[in-house]
Each structure stands twice: as structure tokens, then as C-alpha cells.
């Protein structure tokens, strides 16, 4: 099993291979996809991508936290956080491939 | 926002591309993330966030209704950690 880290460059490469845009334009498009998802989240609107998952924006209230090192109590101000909820399709595919329960391929081991 | 709206937004910024091509681009990006995760790889997108897979070892669970013990198999679950820049933008710092 993997252990590699995939970056923007790899996503751009995938777009380049599949669509035949130039490498530069592929990289720009990857950036735009991430940028638009990010803009929607930042504006407070959740993003639902079918068969992938949803990025949901949650509002958290103020609470009292603790500095784990000093034990001192510190207030954590109210804030917004993003949670990602993977789709069932994504969960199943990842779990099946990594546990080897999926009937099909354990393909592309390198 | 749903996927078709994301595609529409990106298409607006790229009048030289067909909407169909933009849809393929979005799908290629998402598919690459999922296939990396199903190989056990991490996907790190600076400023945006990082996708990884967490292992949940096998354990003995309980049927909450009957209290009966049931074995739960090992599983792998996808996880997303929000990037620093996005976290800061969400809370009004920066830009």
C-alpha cells in the first residue's frame, strides 16, 4: 500500500493526460477547481460533489479549552470550521481496495 | 453549491472551453484524489487541505439494543484536514 504524497502537480498531470490541454493550462484548471470550491466554503456555502463527498461549513460556539502544556484555561473564540463528509461511494471504494475485500483489482501498486 | 454549479462557475471564467470539457476536468481532479486514497496515498493541497486515509483496527463492538458482543472488522476511512489558508479565510484573517 501507498504512502506516497500526491500534490497539485500530480492532479495537473492527470488532467493533462486525460484532456489533452497543455501542461500549463492543466495546472491553471486544477487551481481554479480548488479555488472555486474554497470560495464557496469561505462564503459559508457548503459544497456537494456527487460520488465524491461534501464540504460542510459549521459554526462553532465559544468554549473553554486548555493549554495542554501548562494546564491553563484559555477561551476558544467562536469560529467556522469545514468538515468533509465522504460519500458512501468513496468510502466503499477506499475501504474495499485497502482491505482487499473488493472483488476487483488491487491495481496500480507501485 | 453542487458539482454542476461548480462546473458552471469555472466555465464562466473559461469561455474558450466547452462546459463538457470543464466537467471532465473537475471529474479528473476528483477521480485522481479518490484513486490516490484507495492506493493508500495522501493528497496534500497547500492552502486548501489534505486528504488522507485513517485505519480503524478491528474491535469488539456491541449491539446497543441487545448488548450482545459483535466483532467489527478493520476498516479504512477517508479523512480531510482543512488547510491553514482556508481556515484563516473562514475566520476573517488574511485576504
JSON list of N, CA, C and O in Angstrom, two decimals, chain A residues 2-6 8 11 14 18 25 29 32 35-36 38-39 45-48 50 79-80 82 84 86 93-95 98-99 108, chain B residues 1-3 6 9-10 13-14 16 31-32 34-35 37-46 75-76 78 80 82 86 89-91:
[
{"chain": "A", "resi": 2, "resn": "UNK", "atom": "N", "xyz": [0.34, 2.26, -0.59]},
{"chain": "A", "resi": 2, "resn": "UNK", "atom": "CA", "xyz": [0.97, 3.53, -0.94]},
{"chain": "A", "resi": 2, "resn": "UNK", "atom": "C", "xyz": [1.96, 4.17, 0.00]},
{"chain": "A", "resi": 2, "resn": "UNK", "atom": "O", "xyz": [3.05, 3.66, 0.22]},
{"chain": "A", "resi": 3, "resn": "UNK", "atom": "N", "xyz": [1.57, 5.31, 0.60]},
{"chain": "A", "resi": 3, "resn": "UNK", "atom": "CA", "xyz": [2.49, 6.04, 1.41]},
{"chain": "A", "resi": 3, "resn": "UNK", "atom": "C", "xyz": [3.12, 7.19, 0.66]},
{"chain": "A", "resi": 3, "resn": "UNK", "atom": "O", "xyz": [3.90, 7.95, 1.22]},
{"chain": "A", "resi": 4, "resn": "UNK", "atom": "N", "xyz": [2.76, 7.31, -0.62]},
{"chain": "A", "resi": 4, "resn": "UNK", "atom": "CA", "xyz": [3.23, 8.46, -1.39]},
{"chain": "A", "resi": 4, "resn": "UNK", "atom": "C", "xyz": [2.37, 9.67, -1.08]},
{"chain": "A", "resi": 4, "resn": "UNK", "atom": "O", "xyz": [1.26, 9.54, -0.58]},
{"chain": "A", "resi": 5, "resn": "UNK", "atom": "N", "xyz": [2.87, 10.86, -1.39]},
{"chain": "A", "resi": 5, "resn": "UNK", "atom": "CA", "xyz": [2.05, 12.06, -1.26]},
{"chain": "A", "resi": 5, "resn": "UNK", "atom": "C", "xyz": [1.78, 12.66, -2.63]},
{"chain": "A", "resi": 5, "resn": "UNK", "atom": "O", "xyz": [2.71, 12.94, -3.38]},
{"chain": "A", "resi": 6, "resn": "UNK", "atom": "N", "xyz": [0.50, 12.80, -2.93]},
{"chain": "A", "resi": 6, "resn": "UNK", "atom": "CA", "xyz": [0.07, 13.37, -4.21]},
{"chain": "A", "resi": 6, "resn": "UNK", "atom": "C", "xyz": [-0.10, 14.89, -4.02]},
{"chain": "A", "resi": 6, "resn": "UNK", "atom": "O", "xyz": [-0.59, 15.33, -2.99]},
{"chain": "A", "resi": 8, "resn": "UNK", "atom": "N", "xyz": [-0.62, 19.01, -6.14]},
{"chain": "A", "resi": 8, "resn": "UNK", "atom": "CA", "xyz": [-1.23, 19.70, -7.27]},
{"chain": "A", "resi": 8, "resn": "UNK", "atom": "C", "xyz": [-0.62, 19.27, -8.60]},
{"chain": "A", "resi": 8, "resn": "UNK", "atom": "O", "xyz": [-1.33, 19.12, -9.59]},
{"chain": "A", "resi": 11, "resn": "UNK", "atom": "N", "xyz": [-2.19, 16.16, -9.83]},
{"chain": "A", "resi": 11, "resn": "UNK", "atom": "CA", "xyz": [-3.55, 16.39, -10.31]},
{"chain": "A", "resi": 11, "resn": "UNK", "atom": "C", "xyz": [-3.51, 17.03, -11.69]},
{"chain": "A", "resi": 11, "resn": "UNK", "atom": "O", "xyz": [-4.26, 16.66, -12.59]},
{"chain": "A", "resi": 14, "resn": "UNK", "atom": "N", "xyz": [-2.75, 14.50, -14.27]},
{"chain": "A", "resi": 14, "resn": "UNK", "atom": "CA", "xyz": [-3.92, 13.67, -14.58]},
{"chain": "A", "resi": 14, "resn": "UNK", "atom": "C", "xyz": [-4.83, 14.39, -15.58]},
{"chain": "A", "resi": 14, "resn": "UNK", "atom": "O", "xyz": [-5.33, 13.79, -16.52]},
{"chain": "A", "resi": 18, "resn": "UNK", "atom": "N", "xyz": [-5.63, 13.16, -19.45]},
{"chain": "A", "resi": 18, "resn": "UNK", "atom": "CA", "xyz": [-6.99, 12.81, -19.86]},
{"chain": "A", "resi": 18, "resn": "UNK", "atom": "C", "xyz": [-7.61, 13.77, -20.84]},
{"chain": "A", "resi": 18, "resn": "UNK", "atom": "O", "xyz": [-8.52, 13.42, -21.55]},
{"chain": "A", "resi": 25, "resn": "UNK", "atom": "N", "xyz": [-1.97, 24.93, -18.93]},
{"chain": "A", "resi": 25, "resn": "UNK", "atom": "CA", "xyz": [-3.40, 25.14, -18.75]},
{"chain": "A", "resi": 25, "resn": "UNK", "atom": "C", "xyz": [-4.00, 24.11, -17.79]},
{"chain": "A", "resi": 25, "resn": "UNK", "atom": "O", "xyz": [-4.89, 24.43, -17.00]},
{"chain": "A", "resi": 29, "resn": "UNK", "atom": "N", "xyz": [-6.18, 25.01, -14.52]},
{"chain": "A", "resi": 29, "resn": "UNK", "atom": "CA", "xyz": [-7.54, 24.50, -14.30]},
{"chain": "A", "resi": 29, "resn": "UNK", "atom": "C", "xyz": [-7.66, 23.82, -12.94]},
{"chain": "A", "resi": 29, "resn": "UNK", "atom": "O", "xyz": [-8.67, 23.96, -12.26]},
{"chain": "A", "resi": 32, "resn": "UNK", "atom": "N", "xyz": [-8.06, 26.43, -10.46]},
{"chain": "A", "resi": 32, "resn": "UNK", "atom": "CA", "xyz": [-9.39, 27.04, -10.50]},
{"chain": "A", "resi": 32, "resn": "UNK", "atom": "C", "xyz": [-10.43, 26.17, -9.81]},
{"chain": "A", "resi": 32, "resn": "UNK", "atom": "O", "xyz": [-11.33, 26.68, -9.14]},
{"chain": "A", "resi": 35, "resn": "UNK", "atom": "N", "xyz": [-9.85, 26.59, -6.18]},
{"chain": "A", "resi": 35, "resn": "UNK", "atom": "CA", "xyz": [-10.17, 27.97, -5.84]},
{"chain": "A", "resi": 35, "resn": "UNK", "atom": "C", "xyz": [-11.68, 28.18, -5.71]},
{"chain": "A", "resi": 35, "resn": "UNK", "atom": "O", "xyz": [-12.16, 28.79, -4.75]},
{"chain": "A", "resi": 36, "resn": "UNK", "atom": "N", "xyz": [-12.45, 27.64, -6.66]},
{"chain": "A", "resi": 36, "resn": "UNK", "atom": "CA", "xyz": [-13.91, 27.83, -6.61]},
{"chain": "A", "resi": 36, "resn": "UNK", "atom": "C", "xyz": [-14.53, 27.06, -5.45]},
{"chain": "A", "resi": 36, "resn": "UNK", "atom": "O", "xyz": [-15.49, 27.52, -4.84]},
{"chain": "A", "resi": 38, "resn": "UNK", "atom": "N", "xyz": [-13.00, 26.42, -2.65]},
{"chain": "A", "resi": 38, "resn": "UNK", "atom": "CA", "xyz": [-12.59, 27.19, -1.48]},
{"chain": "A", "resi": 38, "resn": "UNK", "atom": "C", "xyz": [-13.44, 28.46, -1.32]},
{"chain": "A", "resi": 38, "resn": "UNK", "atom": "O", "xyz": [-13.91, 28.77, -0.22]},
{"chain": "A", "resi": 39, "resn": "UNK", "atom": "N", "xyz": [-13.68, 29.18, -2.43]},
{"chain": "A", "resi": 39, "resn": "UNK", "atom": "CA", "xyz": [-14.50, 30.40, -2.36]},
{"chain": "A", "resi": 39, "resn": "UNK", "atom": "C", "xyz": [-15.89, 30.13, -1.81]},
{"chain": "A", "resi": 39, "resn": "UNK", "atom": "O", "xyz": [-16.42, 30.90, -1.02]},
{"chain": "A", "resi": 45, "resn": "UNK", "atom": "N", "xyz": [-20.98, 28.72, 2.16]},
{"chain": "A", "resi": 45, "resn": "UNK", "atom": "CA", "xyz": [-21.86, 27.79, 1.46]},
{"chain": "A", "resi": 45, "resn": "UNK", "atom": "C", "xyz": [-21.19, 26.43, 1.31]},
{"chain": "A", "resi": 45, "resn": "UNK", "atom": "O", "xyz": [-20.07, 26.32, 0.82]},
{"chain": "A", "resi": 46, "resn": "UNK", "atom": "N", "xyz": [-21.88, 25.37, 1.73]},
{"chain": "A", "resi": 46, "resn": "UNK", "atom": "CA", "xyz": [-21.34, 24.02, 1.61]},
{"chain": "A", "resi": 46, "resn": "UNK", "atom": "C", "xyz": [-21.21, 23.61, 0.15]},
{"chain": "A", "resi": 46, "resn": "UNK", "atom": "O", "xyz": [-21.89, 24.16, -0.71]},
{"chain": "A", "resi": 47, "resn": "UNK", "atom": "N", "xyz": [-20.32, 22.66, -0.12]},
{"chain": "A", "resi": 47, "resn": "UNK", "atom": "CA", "xyz": [-20.10, 22.18, -1.48]},
{"chain": "A", "resi": 47, "resn": "UNK", "atom": "C", "xyz": [-20.37, 20.68, -1.53]},
{"chain": "A", "resi": 47, "resn": "UNK", "atom": "O", "xyz": [-19.73, 19.92, -0.81]},
{"chain": "A", "resi": 48, "resn": "UNK", "atom": "N", "xyz": [-21.33, 20.29, -2.38]},
{"chain": "A", "resi": 48, "resn": "UNK", "atom": "CA", "xyz": [-21.67, 18.86, -2.51]},
{"chain": "A", "resi": 48, "resn": "UNK", "atom": "C", "xyz": [-21.21, 18.35, -3.85]},
{"chain": "A", "resi": 48, "resn": "UNK", "atom": "O", "xyz": [-21.67, 18.84, -4.88]},
{"chain": "A", "resi": 50, "resn": "UNK", "atom": "N", "xyz": [-21.19, 15.08, -6.03]},
{"chain": "A", "resi": 50, "resn": "UNK", "atom": "CA", "xyz": [-21.77, 13.75, -6.04]},
{"chain": "A", "resi": 50, "resn": "UNK", "atom": "C", "xyz": [-20.71, 12.71, -6.33]},
{"chain": "A", "resi": 50, "resn": "UNK", "atom": "O", "xyz": [-19.80, 12.94, -7.12]},
{"chain": "A", "resi": 79, "resn": "UNK", "atom": "N", "xyz": [-15.96, 30.18, 16.05]},
{"chain": "A", "resi": 79, "resn": "UNK", "atom": "CA", "xyz": [-15.28, 30.16, 14.75]},
{"chain": "A", "resi": 79, "resn": "UNK", "atom": "C", "xyz": [-16.03, 29.26, 13.79]},
{"chain": "A", "resi": 79, "resn": "UNK", "atom": "O", "xyz": [-16.91, 28.50, 14.19]},
{"chain": "A", "resi": 80, "resn": "UNK", "atom": "N", "xyz": [-15.65, 29.36, 12.51]},
{"chain": "A", "resi": 80, "resn": "UNK", "atom": "CA", "xyz": [-16.24, 28.49, 11.50]},
{"chain": "A", "resi": 80, "resn": "UNK", "atom": "C", "xyz": [-15.23, 27.42, 11.12]},
{"chain": "A", "resi": 80, "resn": "UNK", "atom": "O", "xyz": [-14.05, 27.71, 10.98]},
{"chain": "A", "resi": 82, "resn": "UNK", "atom": "N", "xyz": [-14.55, 23.76, 8.55]},
{"chain": "A", "resi": 82, "resn": "UNK", "atom": "CA", "xyz": [-15.01, 22.92, 7.45]},
{"chain": "A", "resi": 82, "resn": "UNK", "atom": "C", "xyz": [-14.91, 21.47, 7.86]},
{"chain": "A", "resi": 82, "resn": "UNK", "atom": "O", "xyz": [-13.88, 21.05, 8.38]},
{"chain": "A", "resi": 84, "resn": "UNK", "atom": "N", "xyz": [-15.35, 17.57, 6.14]},
{"chain": "A", "resi": 84, "resn": "UNK", "atom": "CA", "xyz": [-15.57, 16.86, 4.89]},
{"chain": "A", "resi": 84, "resn": "UNK", "atom": "C", "xyz": [-16.29, 15.56, 5.20]},
{"chain": "A", "resi": 84, "resn": "UNK", "atom": "O", "xyz": [-15.84, 14.78, 6.05]},
{"chain": "A", "resi": 86, "resn": "UNK", "atom": "N", "xyz": [-17.22, 12.25, 3.42]},
{"chain": "A", "resi": 86, "resn": "UNK", "atom": "CA", "xyz": [-17.03, 11.47, 2.19]},
{"chain": "A", "resi": 86, "resn": "UNK", "atom": "C", "xyz": [-18.32, 10.78, 1.78]},
{"chain": "A", "resi": 86, "resn": "UNK", "atom": "O", "xyz": [-19.12, 10.40, 2.64]},
{"chain": "A", "resi": 93, "resn": "UNK", "atom": "N", "xyz": [-15.16, 2.44, -1.91]},
{"chain": "A", "resi": 93, "resn": "UNK", "atom": "CA", "xyz": [-14.05, 2.15, -2.82]},
{"chain": "A", "resi": 93, "resn": "UNK", "atom": "C", "xyz": [-12.72, 2.09, -2.07]},
{"chain": "A", "resi": 93, "resn": "UNK", "atom": "O", "xyz": [-11.92, 1.19, -2.27]},
{"chain": "A", "resi": 94, "resn": "UNK", "atom": "N", "xyz": [-12.50, 3.05, -1.19]},
{"chain": "A", "resi": 94, "resn": "UNK", "atom": "CA", "xyz": [-11.24, 3.10, -0.45]},
{"chain": "A", "resi": 94, "resn": "UNK", "atom": "C", "xyz": [-11.12, 1.91, 0.49]},
{"chain": "A", "resi": 94, "resn": "UNK", "atom": "O", "xyz": [-10.10, 1.22, 0.53]},
{"chain": "A", "resi": 95, "resn": "UNK", "atom": "N", "xyz": [-12.20, 1.65, 1.21]},
{"chain": "A", "resi": 95, "resn": "UNK", "atom": "CA", "xyz": [-12.16, 0.53, 2.16]},
{"chain": "A", "resi": 95, "resn": "UNK", "atom": "C", "xyz": [-11.98, -0.81, 1.45]},
{"chain": "A", "resi": 95, "resn": "UNK", "atom": "O", "xyz": [-11.17, -1.63, 1.86]},
{"chain": "A", "resi": 98, "resn": "UNK", "atom": "N", "xyz": [-8.35, -1.14, 0.09]},
{"chain": "A", "resi": 98, "resn": "UNK", "atom": "CA", "xyz": [-7.29, -1.26, 1.10]},
{"chain": "A", "resi": 98, "resn": "UNK", "atom": "C", "xyz": [-7.43, -2.50, 1.98]},
{"chain": "A", "resi": 98, "resn": "UNK", "atom": "O", "xyz": [-6.44, -3.00, 2.49]},
{"chain": "A", "resi": 99, "resn": "UNK", "atom": "N", "xyz": [-8.64, -2.99, 2.14]},
{"chain": "A", "resi": 99, "resn": "UNK", "atom": "CA", "xyz": [-8.77, -4.24, 2.89]},
{"chain": "A", "resi": 99, "resn": "UNK", "atom": "C", "xyz": [-8.73, -5.44, 1.96]},
{"chain": "A", "resi": 99, "resn": "UNK", "atom": "O", "xyz": [-8.65, -6.57, 2.41]},
{"chain": "A", "resi": 108, "resn": "UNK", "atom": "N", "xyz": [-2.49, -1.06, -9.77]},
{"chain": "A", "resi": 108, "resn": "UNK", "atom": "CA", "xyz": [-1.61, 0.10, -9.67]},
{"chain": "A", "resi": 108, "resn": "UNK", "atom": "C", "xyz": [-0.79, 0.15, -8.38]},
{"chain": "A", "resi": 108, "resn": "UNK", "atom": "O", "xyz": [-0.64, 1.19, -7.77]},
{"chain": "B", "resi": 1, "resn": "UNK", "atom": "N", "xyz": [-23.49, 24.64, -2.95]},
{"chain": "B", "resi": 1, "resn": "UNK", "atom": "CA", "xyz": [-23.08, 24.50, -4.34]},
{"chain": "B", "resi": 1, "resn": "UNK", "atom": "C", "xyz": [-22.91, 23.03, -4.69]},
{"chain": "B", "resi": 1, "resn": "UNK", "atom": "O", "xyz": [-22.31, 22.28, -3.92]},
{"chain": "B", "resi": 2, "resn": "UNK", "atom": "N", "xyz": [-23.44, 22.63, -5.81]},
{"chain": "B", "resi": 2, "resn": "UNK", "atom": "CA", "xyz": [-23.26, 21.25, -6.25]},
{"chain": "B", "resi": 2, "resn": "UNK", "atom": "C", "xyz": [-22.34, 21.21, -7.46]},
{"chain": "B", "resi": 2, "resn": "UNK", "atom": "O", "xyz": [-21.95, 22.25, -7.98]},
{"chain": "B", "resi": 3, "resn": "UNK", "atom": "N", "xyz": [-22.01, 19.99, -7.90]},
{"chain": "B", "resi": 3, "resn": "UNK", "atom": "CA", "xyz": [-20.98, 19.86, -8.93]},
{"chain": "B", "resi": 3, "resn": "UNK", "atom": "C", "xyz": [-21.30, 20.65, -10.20]},
{"chain": "B", "resi": 3, "resn": "UNK", "atom": "O", "xyz": [-20.44, 21.33, -10.75]},
{"chain": "B", "resi": 6, "resn": "UNK", "atom": "N", "xyz": [-20.51, 24.20, -9.73]},
{"chain": "B", "resi": 6, "resn": "UNK", "atom": "CA", "xyz": [-19.06, 24.39, -9.75]},
{"chain": "B", "resi": 6, "resn": "UNK", "atom": "C", "xyz": [-18.56, 24.44, -11.19]},
{"chain": "B", "resi": 6, "resn": "UNK", "atom": "O", "xyz": [-17.78, 25.32, -11.57]},
{"chain": "B", "resi": 9, "resn": "UNK", "atom": "N", "xyz": [-19.52, 27.74, -12.82]},
{"chain": "B", "resi": 9, "resn": "UNK", "atom": "CA", "xyz": [-18.66, 28.85, -12.37]},
{"chain": "B", "resi": 9, "resn": "UNK", "atom": "C", "xyz": [-17.31, 28.84, -13.07]},
{"chain": "B", "resi": 9, "resn": "UNK", "atom": "O", "xyz": [-16.80, 29.87, -13.49]},
{"chain": "B", "resi": 10, "resn": "UNK", "atom": "N", "xyz": [-16.72, 27.65, -13.16]},
{"chain": "B", "resi": 10, "resn": "UNK", "atom": "CA", "xyz": [-15.40, 27.55, -13.80]},
{"chain": "B", "resi": 10, "resn": "UNK", "atom": "C", "xyz": [-15.53, 27.85, -15.30]},
{"chain": "B", "resi": 10, "resn": "UNK", "atom": "O", "xyz": [-14.68, 28.50, -15.88]},
{"chain": "B", "resi": 13, "resn": "UNK", "atom": "N", "xyz": [-15.39, 31.46, -16.18]},
{"chain": "B", "resi": 13, "resn": "UNK", "atom": "CA", "xyz": [-14.05, 32.04, -16.19]},
{"chain": "B", "resi": 13, "resn": "UNK", "atom": "C", "xyz": [-13.23, 31.57, -17.38]},
{"chain": "B", "resi": 13, "resn": "UNK", "atom": "O", "xyz": [-12.12, 32.05, -17.59]},
{"chain": "B", "resi": 14, "resn": "UNK", "atom": "N", "xyz": [-13.75, 30.57, -18.12]},
{"chain": "B", "resi": 14, "resn": "UNK", "atom": "CA", "xyz": [-13.01, 30.00, -19.25]},
{"chain": "B", "resi": 14, "resn": "UNK", "atom": "C", "xyz": [-13.88, 29.88, -20.48]},
{"chain": "B", "resi": 14, "resn": "UNK", "atom": "O", "xyz": [-14.22, 28.78, -20.90]},
{"chain": "B", "resi": 16, "resn": "UNK", "atom": "N", "xyz": [-13.33, 29.96, -23.43]},
{"chain": "B", "resi": 16, "resn": "UNK", "atom": "CA", "xyz": [-12.77, 29.21, -24.57]},
{"chain": "B", "resi": 16, "resn": "UNK", "atom": "C", "xyz": [-12.94, 27.71, -24.42]},
{"chain": "B", "resi": 16, "resn": "UNK", "atom": "O", "xyz": [-12.62, 26.95, -25.33]},
{"chain": "B", "resi": 31, "resn": "UNK", "atom": "N", "xyz": [-11.43, 12.30, -9.36]},
{"chain": "B", "resi": 31, "resn": "UNK", "atom": "CA", "xyz": [-11.09, 10.88, -9.54]},
{"chain": "B", "resi": 31, "resn": "UNK", "atom": "C", "xyz": [-9.65, 10.61, -9.11]},
{"chain": "B", "resi": 31, "resn": "UNK", "atom": "O", "xyz": [-9.34, 9.59, -8.50]},
{"chain": "B", "resi": 32, "resn": "UNK", "atom": "N", "xyz": [-8.76, 11.55, -9.41]},
{"chain": "B", "resi": 32, "resn": "UNK", "atom": "CA", "xyz": [-7.35, 11.38, -9.05]},
{"chain": "B", "resi": 32, "resn": "UNK", "atom": "C", "xyz": [-7.19, 11.34, -7.52]},
{"chain": "B", "resi": 32, "resn": "UNK", "atom": "O", "xyz": [-6.40, 10.57, -7.00]},
{"chain": "B", "resi": 34, "resn": "UNK", "atom": "N", "xyz": [-9.52, 10.34, -5.33]},
{"chain": "B", "resi": 34, "resn": "UNK", "atom": "CA", "xyz": [-10.05, 9.08, -4.83]},
{"chain": "B", "resi": 34, "resn": "UNK", "atom": "C", "xyz": [-9.11, 7.92, -5.16]},
{"chain": "B", "resi": 34, "resn": "UNK", "atom": "O", "xyz": [-8.86, 7.05, -4.32]},
{"chain": "B", "resi": 35, "resn": "UNK", "atom": "N", "xyz": [-8.54, 7.91, -6.36]},
{"chain": "B", "resi": 35, "resn": "UNK", "atom": "CA", "xyz": [-7.69, 6.76, -6.69]},
{"chain": "B", "resi": 35, "resn": "UNK", "atom": "C", "xyz": [-6.39, 6.80, -5.89]},
{"chain": "B", "resi": 35, "resn": "UNK", "atom": "O", "xyz": [-5.87, 5.75, -5.50]},
{"chain": "B", "resi": 37, "resn": "UNK", "atom": "N", "xyz": [-6.16, 7.92, -2.79]},
{"chain": "B", "resi": 37, "resn": "UNK", "atom": "CA", "xyz": [-6.53, 7.45, -1.45]},
{"chain": "B", "resi": 37, "resn": "UNK", "atom": "C", "xyz": [-6.73, 5.95, -1.43]},
{"chain": "B", "resi": 37, "resn": "UNK", "atom": "O", "xyz": [-6.37, 5.27, -0.47]},
{"chain": "B", "resi": 38, "resn": "UNK", "atom": "N", "xyz": [-7.28, 5.40, -2.52]},
{"chain": "B", "resi": 38, "resn": "UNK", "atom": "CA", "xyz": [-7.52, 3.96, -2.49]},
{"chain": "B", "resi": 38, "resn": "UNK", "atom": "C", "xyz": [-6.24, 3.16, -2.72]},
{"chain": "B", "resi": 38, "resn": "UNK", "atom": "O", "xyz": [-6.25, 1.95, -2.55]},
{"chain": "B", "resi": 39, "resn": "UNK", "atom": "N", "xyz": [-5.15, 3.84, -3.05]},
{"chain": "B", "resi": 39, "resn": "UNK", "atom": "CA", "xyz": [-3.84, 3.19, -3.04]},
{"chain": "B", "resi": 39, "resn": "UNK", "atom": "C", "xyz": [-3.17, 3.35, -1.68]},
{"chain": "B", "resi": 39, "resn": "UNK", "atom": "O", "xyz": [-2.07, 2.87, -1.45]},
{"chain": "B", "resi": 40, "resn": "UNK", "atom": "N", "xyz": [-3.82, 4.13, -0.81]},
{"chain": "B", "resi": 40, "resn": "UNK", "atom": "CA", "xyz": [-3.23, 4.39, 0.50]},
{"chain": "B", "resi": 40, "resn": "UNK", "atom": "C", "xyz": [-2.34, 5.62, 0.51]},
{"chain": "B", "resi": 40, "resn": "UNK", "atom": "O", "xyz": [-1.65, 5.89, 1.50]},
{"chain": "B", "resi": 41, "resn": "UNK", "atom": "N", "xyz": [-2.36, 6.38, -0.58]},
{"chain": "B", "resi": 41, "resn": "UNK", "atom": "CA", "xyz": [-1.56, 7.60, -0.64]},
{"chain": "B", "resi": 41, "resn": "UNK", "atom": "C", "xyz": [-2.29, 8.77, 0.01]},
{"chain": "B", "resi": 41, "resn": "UNK", "atom": "O", "xyz": [-3.50, 8.73, 0.20]},
{"chain": "B", "resi": 42, "resn": "UNK", "atom": "N", "xyz": [-1.53, 9.80, 0.32]},
{"chain": "B", "resi": 42, "resn": "UNK", "atom": "CA", "xyz": [-2.07, 11.06, 0.84]},
{"chain": "B", "resi": 42, "resn": "UNK", "atom": "C", "xyz": [-2.19, 12.07, -0.29]},
{"chain": "B", "resi": 42, "resn": "UNK", "atom": "O", "xyz": [-1.41, 12.01, -1.24]},
{"chain": "B", "resi": 43, "resn": "UNK", "atom": "N", "xyz": [-3.10, 13.00, -0.19]},
{"chain": "B", "resi": 43, "resn": "UNK", "atom": "CA", "xyz": [-3.18, 14.08, -1.18]},
{"chain": "B", "resi": 43, "resn": "UNK", "atom": "C", "xyz": [-3.05, 15.40, -0.43]},
{"chain": "B", "resi": 43, "resn": "UNK", "atom": "O", "xyz": [-3.89, 15.72, 0.41]},
{"chain": "B", "resi": 44, "resn": "UNK", "atom": "N", "xyz": [-1.97, 16.10, -0.70]},
{"chain": "B", "resi": 44, "resn": "UNK", "atom": "CA", "xyz": [-1.71, 17.32, 0.05]},
{"chain": "B", "resi": 44, "resn": "UNK", "atom": "C", "xyz": [-1.82, 18.53, -0.87]},
{"chain": "B", "resi": 44, "resn": "UNK", "atom": "O", "xyz": [-1.05, 18.65, -1.82]},
{"chain": "B", "resi": 45, "resn": "UNK", "atom": "N", "xyz": [-2.78, 19.39, -0.61]},
{"chain": "B", "resi": 45, "resn": "UNK", "atom": "CA", "xyz": [-3.01, 20.56, -1.46]},
{"chain": "B", "resi": 45, "resn": "UNK", "atom": "C", "xyz": [-2.83, 21.81, -0.60]},
{"chain": "B", "resi": 45, "resn": "UNK", "atom": "O", "xyz": [-3.76, 22.22, 0.11]},
{"chain": "B", "resi": 46, "resn": "UNK", "atom": "N", "xyz": [-1.64, 22.37, -0.63]},
{"chain": "B", "resi": 46, "resn": "UNK", "atom": "CA", "xyz": [-1.30, 23.52, 0.22]},
{"chain": "B", "resi": 46, "resn": "UNK", "atom": "C", "xyz": [-2.32, 24.64, 0.10]},
{"chain": "B", "resi": 46, "resn": "UNK", "atom": "O", "xyz": [-2.70, 24.99, -1.02]},
{"chain": "B", "resi": 75, "resn": "UNK", "atom": "N", "xyz": [-11.17, -1.36, 9.32]},
{"chain": "B", "resi": 75, "resn": "UNK", "atom": "CA", "xyz": [-11.58, -0.61, 8.12]},
{"chain": "B", "resi": 75, "resn": "UNK", "atom": "C", "xyz": [-10.72, 0.63, 7.89]},
{"chain": "B", "resi": 75, "resn": "UNK", "atom": "O", "xyz": [-9.98, 1.06, 8.77]},
{"chain": "B", "resi": 76, "resn": "UNK", "atom": "N", "xyz": [-10.84, 1.16, 6.69]},
{"chain": "B", "resi": 76, "resn": "UNK", "atom": "CA", "xyz": [-10.08, 2.33, 6.28]},
{"chain": "B", "resi": 76, "resn": "UNK", "atom": "C", "xyz": [-11.05, 3.45, 5.91]},
{"chain": "B", "resi": 76, "resn": "UNK", "atom": "O", "xyz": [-11.95, 3.24, 5.10]},
{"chain": "B", "resi": 78, "resn": "UNK", "atom": "N", "xyz": [-11.64, 7.62, 4.74]},
{"chain": "B", "resi": 78, "resn": "UNK", "atom": "CA", "xyz": [-11.02, 8.84, 4.23]},
{"chain": "B", "resi": 78, "resn": "UNK", "atom": "C", "xyz": [-11.20, 9.99, 5.23]},
{"chain": "B", "resi": 78, "resn": "UNK", "atom": "O", "xyz": [-12.19, 10.03, 5.96]},
{"chain": "B", "resi": 80, "resn": "UNK", "atom": "N", "xyz": [-10.28, 14.40, 5.86]},
{"chain": "B", "resi": 80, "resn": "UNK", "atom": "CA", "xyz": [-9.83, 15.66, 5.28]},
{"chain": "B", "resi": 80, "resn": "UNK", "atom": "C", "xyz": [-9.46, 16.62, 6.39]},
{"chain": "B", "resi": 80, "resn": "UNK", "atom": "O", "xyz": [-10.21, 16.80, 7.34]},
{"chain": "B", "resi": 82, "resn": "UNK", "atom": "N", "xyz": [-8.55, 20.54, 6.96]},
{"chain": "B", "resi": 82, "resn": "UNK", "atom": "CA", "xyz": [-8.58, 21.84, 6.30]},
{"chain": "B", "resi": 82, "resn": "UNK", "atom": "C", "xyz": [-7.21, 22.50, 6.34]},
{"chain": "B", "resi": 82, "resn": "UNK", "atom": "O", "xyz": [-6.53, 22.46, 7.36]},
{"chain": "B", "resi": 86, "resn": "UNK", "atom": "N", "xyz": [-7.19, 28.22, 4.19]},
{"chain": "B", "resi": 86, "resn": "UNK", "atom": "CA", "xyz": [-8.65, 28.17, 4.15]},
{"chain": "B", "resi": 86, "resn": "UNK", "atom": "C", "xyz": [-9.22, 28.43, 5.54]},
{"chain": "B", "resi": 86, "resn": "UNK", "atom": "O", "xyz": [-10.20, 29.16, 5.71]},
{"chain": "B", "resi": 89, "resn": "UNK", "atom": "N", "xyz": [-9.03, 32.09, 6.19]},
{"chain": "B", "resi": 89, "resn": "UNK", "atom": "CA", "xyz": [-10.01, 32.85, 5.41]},
{"chain": "B", "resi": 89, "resn": "UNK", "atom": "C", "xyz": [-11.42, 32.66, 5.96]},
{"chain": "B", "resi": 89, "resn": "UNK", "atom": "O", "xyz": [-12.24, 33.57, 5.94]},
{"chain": "B", "resi": 90, "resn": "UNK", "atom": "N", "xyz": [-11.71, 31.46, 6.47]},
{"chain": "B", "resi": 90, "resn": "UNK", "atom": "CA", "xyz": [-13.02, 31.18, 7.05]},
{"chain": "B", "resi": 90, "resn": "UNK", "atom": "C", "xyz": [-13.30, 32.06, 8.26]},
{"chain": "B", "resi": 90, "resn": "UNK", "atom": "O", "xyz": [-14.44, 32.33, 8.62]},
{"chain": "B", "resi": 91, "resn": "UNK", "atom": "N", "xyz": [-12.22, 32.46, 8.91]},
{"chain": "B", "resi": 91, "resn": "UNK", "atom": "CA", "xyz": [-12.40, 33.22, 10.14]},
{"chain": "B", "resi": 91, "resn": "UNK", "atom": "C", "xyz": [-11.87, 34.64, 10.00]},
{"chain": "B", "resi": 91, "resn": "UNK", "atom": "O", "xyz": [-11.41, 35.25, 10.97]}
]
